[in-house]
Tab-separated table of C-alpha atoms in Angstrom:
chain	number	residue	atom	x	y	z
P	14	UNK	CA	29.297	-62.611	-4.753
P	15	UNK	CA	30.495	-66.739	-4.211
P	16	UNK	CA	34.120	-67.365	-4.138
P	17	UNK	CA	35.670	-70.328	-5.000
P	18	UNK	CA	38.196	-72.216	-3.026
P	19	UNK	CA	41.706	-73.059	-4.686
P	20	UNK	CA	44.292	-75.076	-2.830
P	21	UNK	CA	47.249	-73.572	-3.703
P	22	UNK	CA	50.871	-72.032	-3.528
P	23	UNK	CA	52.354	-68.377	-3.776
P	24	UNK	CA	55.217	-68.553	-6.579
P	25	UNK	CA	55.113	-64.346	-7.180
P	26	UNK	CA	53.877	-61.536	-5.368
P	27	UNK	CA	54.650	-57.599	-6.563
P	28	UNK	CA	53.459	-54.426	-4.991
P	29	UNK	CA	49.650	-52.841	-6.736
P	30	UNK	CA	48.709	-49.643	-6.222
P	31	UNK	CA	48.879	-47.798	-3.243
P	32	UNK	CA	48.111	-51.002	-0.679
P	33	UNK	CA	47.807	-53.919	-2.509
P	34	UNK	CA	49.569	-56.784	-3.900
P	35	UNK	CA	49.306	-58.848	-7.301
P	36	UNK	CA	49.972	-62.455	-6.802
P	37	UNK	CA	50.732	-65.695	-9.325
P	38	UNK	CA	49.379	-68.919	-7.728
P	39	UNK	CA	49.667	-72.536	-8.558
P	40	UNK	CA	46.641	-74.090	-7.617
P	41	UNK	CA	46.057	-77.720	-7.955
P	42	UNK	CA	42.477	-77.074	-9.177
P	43	UNK	CA	43.395	-74.598	-12.491
P	44	UNK	CA	47.136	-74.086	-12.414
P	45	UNK	CA	48.234	-70.749	-12.538
P	46	UNK	CA	46.041	-67.805	-11.503
P	47	UNK	CA	46.599	-64.127	-11.092
P	48	UNK	CA	44.965	-62.708	-8.065
P	49	UNK	CA	45.156	-59.474	-6.231
P	50	UNK	CA	45.285	-59.280	-2.432
P	51	UNK	CA	43.377	-55.645	-1.731
P	52	UNK	CA	44.639	-53.566	1.525
P	53	UNK	CA	47.302	-55.890	2.803
P	54	UNK	CA	50.323	-53.837	2.819
P	55	UNK	CA	48.541	-52.286	5.454
P	56	UNK	CA	50.123	-52.740	8.999
P	57	UNK	CA	46.360	-54.114	10.230
P	58	UNK	CA	45.791	-55.678	7.117
P	59	UNK	CA	43.619	-59.046	7.707
P	60	UNK	CA	46.013	-61.284	5.243
P	61	UNK	CA	49.139	-59.350	5.518
P	62	UNK	CA	50.851	-63.149	6.617
P	63	UNK	CA	48.994	-64.538	3.323
P	64	UNK	CA	50.061	-62.420	0.916
P	65	UNK	CA	53.752	-63.683	0.923
P	66	UNK	CA	55.760	-65.853	-1.297
P	67	UNK	CA	56.079	-70.034	-0.377
P	68	UNK	CA	52.700	-69.309	1.497
P	69	UNK	CA	51.002	-72.637	0.819
P	70	UNK	CA	46.874	-72.858	1.617
P	71	UNK	CA	43.491	-72.656	0.768
P	72	UNK	CA	42.723	-69.538	-1.376
P	73	UNK	CA	38.957	-68.094	-1.660
P	74	UNK	CA	38.571	-66.000	-4.805
P	75	UNK	CA	35.947	-64.063	-6.153
P	76	UNK	CA	35.879	-62.746	-9.721
P	77	UNK	CA	34.819	-58.664	-9.774
P	78	UNK	CA	34.216	-56.909	-13.184
P	79	UNK	CA	36.645	-59.168	-14.675
P	80	UNK	CA	39.436	-59.194	-12.274
P	81	UNK	CA	40.273	-62.255	-9.040
P	82	UNK	CA	40.271	-60.663	-5.357
P	83	UNK	CA	41.379	-62.931	-2.587
P	84	UNK	CA	38.970	-62.783	0.061
P	85	UNK	CA	39.920	-65.214	2.606
P	86	UNK	CA	43.234	-67.783	3.095
P	87	UNK	CA	43.577	-70.729	4.980
P	88	UNK	CA	47.195	-71.668	5.557
P	89	UNK	CA	48.296	-74.792	5.619
P	90	UNK	CA	51.785	-73.704	5.894
P	91	UNK	CA	53.894	-70.689	5.795
P	92	UNK	CA	56.963	-72.265	4.998
P	93	UNK	CA	58.512	-69.765	7.600
P	94	UNK	CA	61.589	-71.407	8.657
P	95	UNK	CA	63.016	-71.257	4.642
P	96	UNK	CA	62.823	-67.532	5.400
P	97	UNK	CA	65.144	-67.509	8.435
P	98	UNK	CA	67.932	-69.668	6.546
P	99	UNK	CA	69.736	-67.642	3.672
P	100	UNK	CA	71.074	-71.155	1.795
P	101	UNK	CA	67.144	-72.602	2.321
P	102	UNK	CA	65.937	-69.521	1.070
P	103	UNK	CA	67.944	-69.484	-1.966
P	104	UNK	CA	67.426	-72.762	-2.977
P	105	UNK	CA	63.894	-71.999	-2.239
P	106	UNK	CA	63.730	-69.438	-4.440
P	107	UNK	CA	65.255	-71.676	-7.195
P	108	UNK	CA	62.709	-74.417	-6.958
P	109	UNK	CA	59.832	-71.480	-7.147
P	110	UNK	CA	61.588	-70.251	-10.226
P	111	UNK	CA	61.459	-73.036	-11.697
P	112	UNK	CA	57.701	-73.412	-11.551
P	113	UNK	CA	57.397	-69.783	-12.478
P	114	UNK	CA	59.079	-70.922	-15.808
P	115	UNK	CA	56.997	-73.839	-16.560
P	116	UNK	CA	53.607	-73.593	-15.021
P	117	UNK	CA	50.472	-73.053	-17.257
P	118	UNK	CA	47.036	-71.798	-16.775
P	119	UNK	CA	46.367	-75.689	-16.941
P	120	UNK	CA	46.101	-77.962	-13.772
P	121	UNK	CA	49.000	-80.566	-13.058
P	122	UNK	CA	48.508	-82.386	-9.960
P	123	UNK	CA	52.035	-84.014	-10.305
P	124	UNK	CA	53.480	-80.752	-10.827
P	125	UNK	CA	52.255	-79.757	-7.956
P	126	UNK	CA	52.802	-82.068	-5.793
P	127	UNK	CA	56.227	-82.278	-6.479
P	128	UNK	CA	56.846	-78.591	-5.587
P	129	UNK	CA	54.900	-78.924	-1.761
P	130	UNK	CA	57.054	-81.933	-1.631
P	131	UNK	CA	60.465	-80.492	-2.205
P	132	UNK	CA	59.363	-77.360	0.034
P	133	UNK	CA	58.176	-79.601	2.731
P	134	UNK	CA	62.134	-81.554	2.881
P	135	UNK	CA	63.962	-77.952	2.074
P	136	UNK	CA	62.466	-76.383	4.750
P	137	UNK	CA	61.612	-79.149	8.125
P	138	UNK	CA	64.563	-81.266	6.748
P	139	UNK	CA	68.558	-81.215	7.434
P	140	UNK	CA	69.527	-81.621	3.768
P	141	UNK	CA	73.315	-80.063	2.773
P	142	UNK	CA	72.637	-77.717	-0.050
P	143	UNK	CA	71.206	-78.052	-3.026
P	144	UNK	CA	70.226	-81.650	-2.802
P	145	UNK	CA	66.721	-81.199	-2.714
P	146	UNK	CA	67.291	-78.678	-5.916
P	147	UNK	CA	69.224	-80.961	-7.735
P	148	UNK	CA	66.168	-83.965	-7.092
P	149	UNK	CA	63.460	-81.824	-7.819
P	150	UNK	CA	64.993	-80.639	-11.193
P	151	UNK	CA	65.728	-84.409	-11.869
P	152	UNK	CA	62.234	-84.991	-11.162
P	153	UNK	CA	60.703	-82.421	-13.290
P	154	UNK	CA	62.680	-83.775	-16.281
P	155	UNK	CA	61.261	-87.395	-15.656
P	156	UNK	CA	57.868	-85.913	-15.354
P	157	UNK	CA	58.025	-83.514	-18.806
P	158	UNK	CA	59.282	-87.087	-20.535
P	159	UNK	CA	62.972	-86.213	-20.190
P	160	UNK	CA	64.364	-89.374	-17.942
P	161	UNK	CA	67.917	-89.560	-17.474
P	162	UNK	CA	69.494	-93.020	-18.010
P	163	UNK	CA	72.640	-93.610	-16.166
P	164	UNK	CA	73.857	-96.830	-17.193
P	165	UNK	CA	72.786	-96.987	-20.915
P	166	UNK	CA	73.530	-94.933	-23.900
P	167	UNK	CA	70.406	-93.511	-24.740
P	168	UNK	CA	71.482	-93.955	-28.460
P	169	UNK	CA	72.279	-97.426	-29.187
P	170	UNK	CA	71.136	-98.514	-26.010
P	171	UNK	CA	74.416	-100.457	-24.936
P	172	UNK	CA	75.886	-100.094	-21.265
P	173	UNK	CA	78.428	-97.679	-20.921
P	174	UNK	CA	81.926	-98.578	-19.765
P	175	UNK	CA	84.333	-95.890	-20.654
P	176	UNK	CA	83.768	-92.424	-20.649
P	177	UNK	CA	80.314	-90.729	-21.068
P	178	UNK	CA	78.965	-87.567	-22.820
P	179	UNK	CA	76.160	-85.545	-21.882
P	180	UNK	CA	74.222	-84.672	-25.136
P	181	UNK	CA	71.838	-81.443	-24.335
P	182	UNK	CA	70.464	-81.863	-27.124
P	183	UNK	CA	68.335	-84.560	-26.629
P	184	UNK	CA	68.527	-84.185	-22.299
P	185	UNK	CA	70.369	-87.924	-22.223
P	186	UNK	CA	73.867	-89.626	-22.104
P	187	UNK	CA	76.057	-90.831	-24.829
P	188	UNK	CA	78.590	-93.756	-24.968
P	189	UNK	CA	82.107	-92.479	-26.907
P	190	UNK	CA	80.703	-94.657	-29.459
P	191	UNK	CA	77.432	-92.300	-29.892
P	192	UNK	CA	78.561	-88.735	-28.943
P	193	UNK	CA	77.916	-85.741	-31.074
P	194	UNK	CA	79.910	-82.908	-31.826
P	195	UNK	CA	77.768	-81.306	-29.406
P	196	UNK	CA	78.215	-83.335	-26.415
P	197	UNK	CA	80.513	-82.717	-23.197
P	198	UNK	CA	82.169	-84.982	-21.027
P	199	UNK	CA	80.401	-85.629	-17.604
P	200	UNK	CA	83.017	-87.353	-14.914
P	201	UNK	CA	81.946	-90.583	-13.453
P	202	UNK	CA	81.299	-89.131	-9.915
P	203	UNK	CA	79.029	-86.444	-11.210
P	204	UNK	CA	76.982	-89.543	-12.705
P	205	UNK	CA	77.077	-91.047	-9.871
P	206	UNK	CA	75.523	-88.599	-8.010
P	207	UNK	CA	72.450	-87.809	-10.486
P	208	UNK	CA	71.672	-91.816	-10.047
P	209	UNK	CA	71.529	-91.799	-6.756
P	210	UNK	CA	69.990	-88.563	-6.459
P	211	UNK	CA	67.348	-89.837	-9.271
P	212	UNK	CA	66.420	-92.894	-7.184
P	213	UNK	CA	66.622	-91.538	-3.395
P	214	UNK	CA	63.023	-90.188	-1.909
P	215	UNK	CA	63.215	-86.896	-0.594
P	216	UNK	CA	62.835	-88.163	2.765
P	217	UNK	CA	66.201	-90.115	2.280
P	218	UNK	CA	68.189	-87.575	1.128
P	219	UNK	CA	69.909	-87.093	4.432
P	220	UNK	CA	71.072	-89.939	4.311
P	221	UNK	CA	73.136	-89.607	1.252
P	222	UNK	CA	76.455	-86.843	1.333
P	223	UNK	CA	78.766	-86.442	-1.603
P	224	UNK	CA	81.660	-83.690	-2.239
P	225	UNK	CA	80.748	-80.188	-2.312
P	226	UNK	CA	82.428	-79.970	-5.331
P	227	UNK	CA	80.967	-82.803	-7.313
P	228	UNK	CA	77.496	-81.577	-6.539
P	229	UNK	CA	78.057	-78.128	-7.794
P	230	UNK	CA	78.843	-80.040	-11.065
P	231	UNK	CA	75.852	-82.177	-11.289
P	232	UNK	CA	73.526	-78.832	-10.636
P	233	UNK	CA	75.518	-77.151	-13.248
P	234	UNK	CA	74.654	-79.972	-15.494
P	235	UNK	CA	71.060	-80.267	-14.322
P	236	UNK	CA	70.644	-76.221	-14.978
P	237	UNK	CA	72.161	-76.284	-18.171
P	238	UNK	CA	69.964	-79.037	-19.100
P	239	UNK	CA	66.792	-77.027	-17.941
P	240	UNK	CA	67.786	-74.042	-20.549
P	241	UNK	CA	67.815	-76.802	-23.393
P	242	UNK	CA	64.413	-78.443	-23.021
P	243	UNK	CA	62.568	-75.428	-21.858
P	244	UNK	CA	64.329	-72.377	-23.394
P	245	UNK	CA	64.485	-70.505	-20.052
P	246	UNK	CA	67.715	-70.078	-17.377
P	247	UNK	CA	66.417	-70.377	-13.717
P	248	UNK	CA	68.059	-68.432	-10.958
P	249	UNK	CA	70.243	-70.699	-8.632
P	250	UNK	CA	72.893	-69.933	-5.895
P	251	UNK	CA	75.195	-72.765	-7.152
C-alpha cells in the first residue's frame, strides 16, 4: 500500500500493545495526525530512534484497515541536546504542551513553523531559562488574534502613563480609568519584559537580560492568560 509523506514533529508518544508506540505527530500538511510505530520498543528495532517526543522529520504513513502506521522516518532534527539539559527539557515540554492544547486536525503552517523555531533556538542557543517559552507564548497569542499593546490602553486607546492593569477576560492591558474589577495590576518592569520579548526575534534572545523574579512574574502572566484564552492549563516550571 502506498504511503503518504508528512513533515512533522512528534508531540506525544505512548506505549501501545507489547512493543508498539502510539504517537501524535503535528504535521505541516494535515495538522495533528495520530499513528502507530510497530515493534519499535524492541532493542534492535529499525525505527527505535524515531519514536520519541521532539523528533522532527519526514514521516511516511500508511493507512491499513483504518489505522495509520508509520513505515519510515527520515529524521531532520532530533533535538537531542534538549534531553541532556534539565532546564531545556522542561521548557521544551512546556512548548510542546502548548501545541498539544491548541493543535487541531487542520493544517496551520504558521503554528508549525513557530514551534520548530522555538525548539531550534532553545536547543542550540545559549538562552536563559524560559526566555524562549515567553517569546513563544507571546507569538501564540498574536497568531491566535490576541496581540498585546504595551503602551496604549486597549479600551480607550490613550497612552498609559500611570499604573497598568491586565484584564484576563480579554487578554489586554488597561489604564487606571478603564480597569475592571477583574483586572489585576501589572508592574511596569513586567510590562517592559513582555514588550521587549514581543519585539525581539528568537535569534536575538541571547542579547537581552532580565531579573529572574521579573521574568518569572512575566511568565506567570502569560500562563494565566493562556488559561483564560484557551480554557486549559499548561505544564510549566516557573
